[in-house]
Structure formats: structure tokens, C-alpha cells
Short mmCIF file of C-alpha atoms in Angstrom, two decimals:
data_model
loop_
_atom_site.label_atom_id
_atom_site.label_comp_id
_atom_site.label_asym_id
_atom_site.label_seq_id
_atom_site.Cartn_x
_atom_site.Cartn_y
_atom_site.Cartn_z
CA MET A 1 0.00 0.00 0.00
CA PRO A 2 1.45 3.41 -0.94
CA PRO A 3 2.30 5.64 2.03
CA LYS A 4 -0.34 8.16 3.09
CA ILE A 5 0.43 11.76 3.95
CA LEU A 6 -1.30 13.90 6.57
CA VAL A 7 -1.75 17.31 4.89
CA SER A 8 -2.62 20.64 6.50
CA ALA A 9 -6.08 21.60 5.29
CA CYS A 10 -4.89 25.11 4.38
CA LEU A 11 -2.27 23.62 2.03
CA ALA A 12 -5.05 21.59 0.40
CA GLY A 13 -6.91 24.80 -0.44
CA PHE A 14 -9.34 25.07 2.46
CA LYS A 15 -9.74 28.57 3.92
CA VAL A 16 -9.07 27.51 7.50
CA ARG A 17 -6.14 29.71 8.52
CA TYR A 18 -6.63 32.19 11.36
CA ASN A 19 -7.50 34.92 8.82
CA ALA A 20 -9.79 32.64 6.76
CA SER A 21 -7.24 32.24 3.97
CA ASN A 22 -5.44 29.23 2.53
CA LYS A 23 -1.93 28.43 1.28
CA THR A 24 -2.86 26.14 -1.61
CA LEU A 25 0.06 24.14 -2.99
CA VAL A 26 0.40 23.37 -6.68
CA HIS A 27 2.76 20.53 -7.56
CA SER A 28 2.18 17.70 -10.02
CA THR A 29 3.32 14.94 -7.67
CA LEU A 30 1.21 16.26 -4.81
CA GLU A 31 -1.80 16.50 -7.14
CA ARG A 32 -1.24 12.89 -8.25
CA TRP A 33 -1.05 11.72 -4.65
CA GLN A 34 -4.28 13.55 -3.89
CA GLN A 35 -6.00 11.89 -6.87
CA GLU A 36 -4.70 8.52 -5.65
CA GLY A 37 -6.37 9.09 -2.28
CA ARG A 38 -3.10 9.34 -0.38
CA TRP A 39 -3.83 12.68 1.27
CA VAL A 40 -5.41 12.72 4.71
CA ILE A 41 -6.51 16.32 5.21
CA CYS A 42 -6.54 17.78 8.70
CA CYS A 43 -6.61 21.15 10.45
CA PRO A 44 -5.66 20.64 14.10
CA GLU A 45 -7.01 24.05 15.09
CA LEU A 46 -10.44 23.47 13.56
CA ALA A 47 -10.50 19.93 14.97
CA ALA A 48 -9.96 21.46 18.42
CA GLY A 49 -12.97 23.73 17.98
CA PHE A 50 -11.48 27.02 16.82
CA SER A 51 -13.48 29.05 14.33
CA THR A 52 -12.35 30.78 11.17
CA PRO A 53 -11.41 33.58 11.33
CA ARG A 54 -9.84 33.62 14.79
CA PRO A 55 -7.20 35.70 16.55
CA PRO A 56 -3.66 34.69 15.58
CA ALA A 57 -1.77 32.72 18.22
CA GLU A 58 1.91 32.18 18.97
CA ILE A 59 3.91 30.05 21.34
CA ALA A 60 4.92 32.47 24.09
CA ALA A 61 8.38 33.47 25.27
CA ALA A 62 10.33 32.27 22.22
CA ALA A 63 9.52 28.67 23.18
CA ASN A 64 8.53 25.79 20.88
CA GLY A 65 6.07 22.93 20.51
CA ALA A 66 8.19 20.49 22.51
CA GLU A 67 8.09 22.86 25.47
CA VAL A 68 4.31 23.25 25.15
CA ILE A 69 3.88 19.45 25.12
CA ALA A 70 6.14 19.18 28.18
CA GLY A 71 4.04 21.78 30.03
CA LYS A 72 6.87 24.32 30.08
CA ALA A 73 5.39 26.86 27.62
CA ARG A 74 2.00 28.24 26.63
CA VAL A 75 0.21 29.20 23.41
CA ILE A 76 -1.31 32.68 23.64
CA ASP A 77 -3.59 34.41 21.13
CA ALA A 78 -3.31 38.06 20.08
CA ASP A 79 -6.05 38.98 22.57
CA GLY A 80 -3.95 37.59 25.42
CA ASN A 81 -5.98 34.41 25.94
CA ASP A 82 -4.18 31.22 26.91
CA VAL A 83 -5.16 28.73 24.19
CA THR A 84 -2.67 26.02 25.12
CA GLU A 85 -5.23 23.32 25.89
CA PRO A 86 -7.05 23.56 22.54
CA TYR A 87 -3.69 23.48 20.73
CA LEU A 88 -2.71 20.33 22.62
CA LEU A 89 -6.12 18.82 21.87
CA GLY A 90 -5.74 19.63 18.17
CA ALA A 91 -2.29 18.03 18.12
CA HIS A 92 -3.61 14.84 19.70
CA LEU A 93 -6.58 14.76 17.30
CA ALA A 94 -4.19 15.15 14.35
CA LEU A 95 -2.02 12.33 15.71
CA ASN A 96 -5.09 10.12 16.11
CA THR A 97 -6.13 10.92 12.53
CA ALA A 98 -2.64 10.10 11.25
CA ARG A 99 -2.64 6.80 13.13
CA LEU A 100 -6.14 5.89 11.98
CA HIS A 101 -5.07 6.30 8.35
CA ASP A 102 -1.56 4.88 8.85
CA CYS A 103 0.15 8.10 7.73
CA ARG A 104 3.93 7.85 7.75
CA PHE A 105 4.47 11.41 6.58
CA ALA A 106 2.97 14.84 7.20
CA LEU A 107 3.02 17.97 5.03
CA LEU A 108 2.26 20.90 7.30
CA SER A 109 2.06 24.68 7.03
CA ASP A 110 5.22 26.32 8.33
CA ARG A 111 5.20 29.17 10.89
CA SER A 112 1.94 27.96 12.45
CA PRO A 113 1.91 27.40 16.24
CA SER A 114 0.30 24.04 15.40
CA CYS A 115 1.86 22.95 12.14
CA GLY A 116 5.14 24.84 11.86
CA SER A 117 7.82 22.24 11.24
CA GLN A 118 10.91 24.38 10.62
CA THR A 119 9.94 27.90 11.66
CA ILE A 120 7.45 29.40 14.10
CA TYR A 121 6.74 32.92 15.31
CA ASP A 122 8.64 33.96 18.44
CA GLY A 123 5.66 34.84 20.63
CA SER A 124 6.07 38.62 20.40
CA PHE A 125 3.34 39.14 17.77
CA GLY A 126 5.88 41.35 16.00
CA GLY A 127 6.21 39.17 12.90
CA GLN A 128 9.55 37.75 14.04
CA THR A 129 10.24 34.09 13.37
CA GLN A 130 12.60 31.58 14.93
CA PRO A 131 13.64 28.01 14.19
CA GLY A 132 11.31 25.53 15.83
CA SER A 133 8.25 23.33 15.58
CA GLY A 134 4.63 23.93 16.45
CA VAL A 135 2.68 21.71 18.82
CA THR A 136 1.20 19.34 16.22
CA ALA A 137 4.39 19.01 14.18
CA GLU A 138 6.34 18.17 17.32
CA LEU A 139 3.82 15.62 18.60
CA LEU A 140 3.76 13.88 15.21
CA ARG A 141 7.56 13.71 15.18
CA GLN A 142 7.65 12.37 18.74
CA ASN A 143 5.41 9.57 17.49
CA GLY A 144 7.49 8.57 14.48
CA ILE A 145 5.78 10.52 11.69
CA GLU A 146 8.15 12.35 9.37
CA VAL A 147 7.09 16.00 9.12
CA PHE A 148 7.80 18.37 6.23
CA SER A 149 6.83 21.97 5.47
CA GLU A 150 5.56 23.38 2.20
CA HIS A 151 9.17 24.51 1.60
CA GLN A 152 10.41 20.90 1.64
CA ILE A 153 8.22 19.33 -1.04
CA GLU A 154 11.11 17.81 -3.01
CA THR A 155 12.53 16.25 0.16
CA LEU A 156 9.09 14.86 1.04
CA ILE A 157 8.74 13.39 -2.45
CA ALA A 158 12.17 11.74 -2.17
CA ARG A 159 11.30 10.24 1.24
CA VAL A 160 7.91 8.95 0.07
CA GLU A 161 9.43 7.44 -3.08
CA ALA A 162 12.14 5.77 -0.97
CA ALA A 163 9.45 4.33 1.31
CA GLU A 164 7.60 2.98 -1.73
CA ARG A 165 10.69 1.03 -2.76
CA THR A 166 11.01 -0.74 0.60
#
């Protein structure tokens, strides 16, 4: 059976980002995988009950998803509300979805406090980024799912193709 890929709903064209926009990806291999039924589309934030649009959120104090999972950092929205628990819930729901569909890979939207896999915002709400993972990306990694951002499509393709050969 070809490997399945958990895909951020915003990258699949759904307007689910905090500002009700999307980040639709266009790539022939990704489109083929979608047609083959290999995409498992998920938005951790919507799964946790957030609406669209919603206030933007960032992991506070220049922390990262691993620290949120460990209980050492919080996710705060632009209105100052602590939204850590829904972000943790969304991460666990995404992990459950990935397990249910036997996803070995995930293609997630970078910079998101949920899905960022290489870069996230630093918690200042000043538009500054830092290296790090969001809560969902980190939880997926901790559970053996290989996570890629929309900036790593060629690397994802190479990994999936290698998995198909084994």
C-alpha cells in the first residue's frame, strides 16, 4: 500500500487559517497523490474547535512545541488568551487521525503554532520568526511521523518514493 500523507487543510486549499485564507500548494506529484487518495486532510485548530477567522496565536516566550507538550510553555492568542489546551487537543486529534489512516508522513504549514515544522513565530506578535516546531508538528515527530513543510516538497517526495521502494 502506498504511504499516506497527513496534509494541513490550508495547504489543500481550504480557507481555515486564522485569517480565513489558505496556502494552496500546486505541484504535479502532490496532485497525483491527492488523486490517488493518499492525502489525509486535517486542520488541528479546527478539529480542536477554533473558528475561522480567529485571533492569531503564537507560542509564548520564544519557546517551541516540545516545550508546550512538556508543560513548560503556553500558546497565547493576540487577545492575550491562553489557548494552550485547545492546541494540545488539536495536536492529539491530528495524531489520532494520522494513526487511523496509517500516515507515515505529514506535510504541514510552516510558521503555524500548530503545524510549523521548521519555523514558528517567536511569541512577540511582531512578525519575528525563529527556528522551531509547532505543537502538532512536534507531537507527530515524537510519534514517528516524518514532518515536512511546504518549503520541503522535493525532500518529502524523495522520502515517500524511498518508502515505496522498501
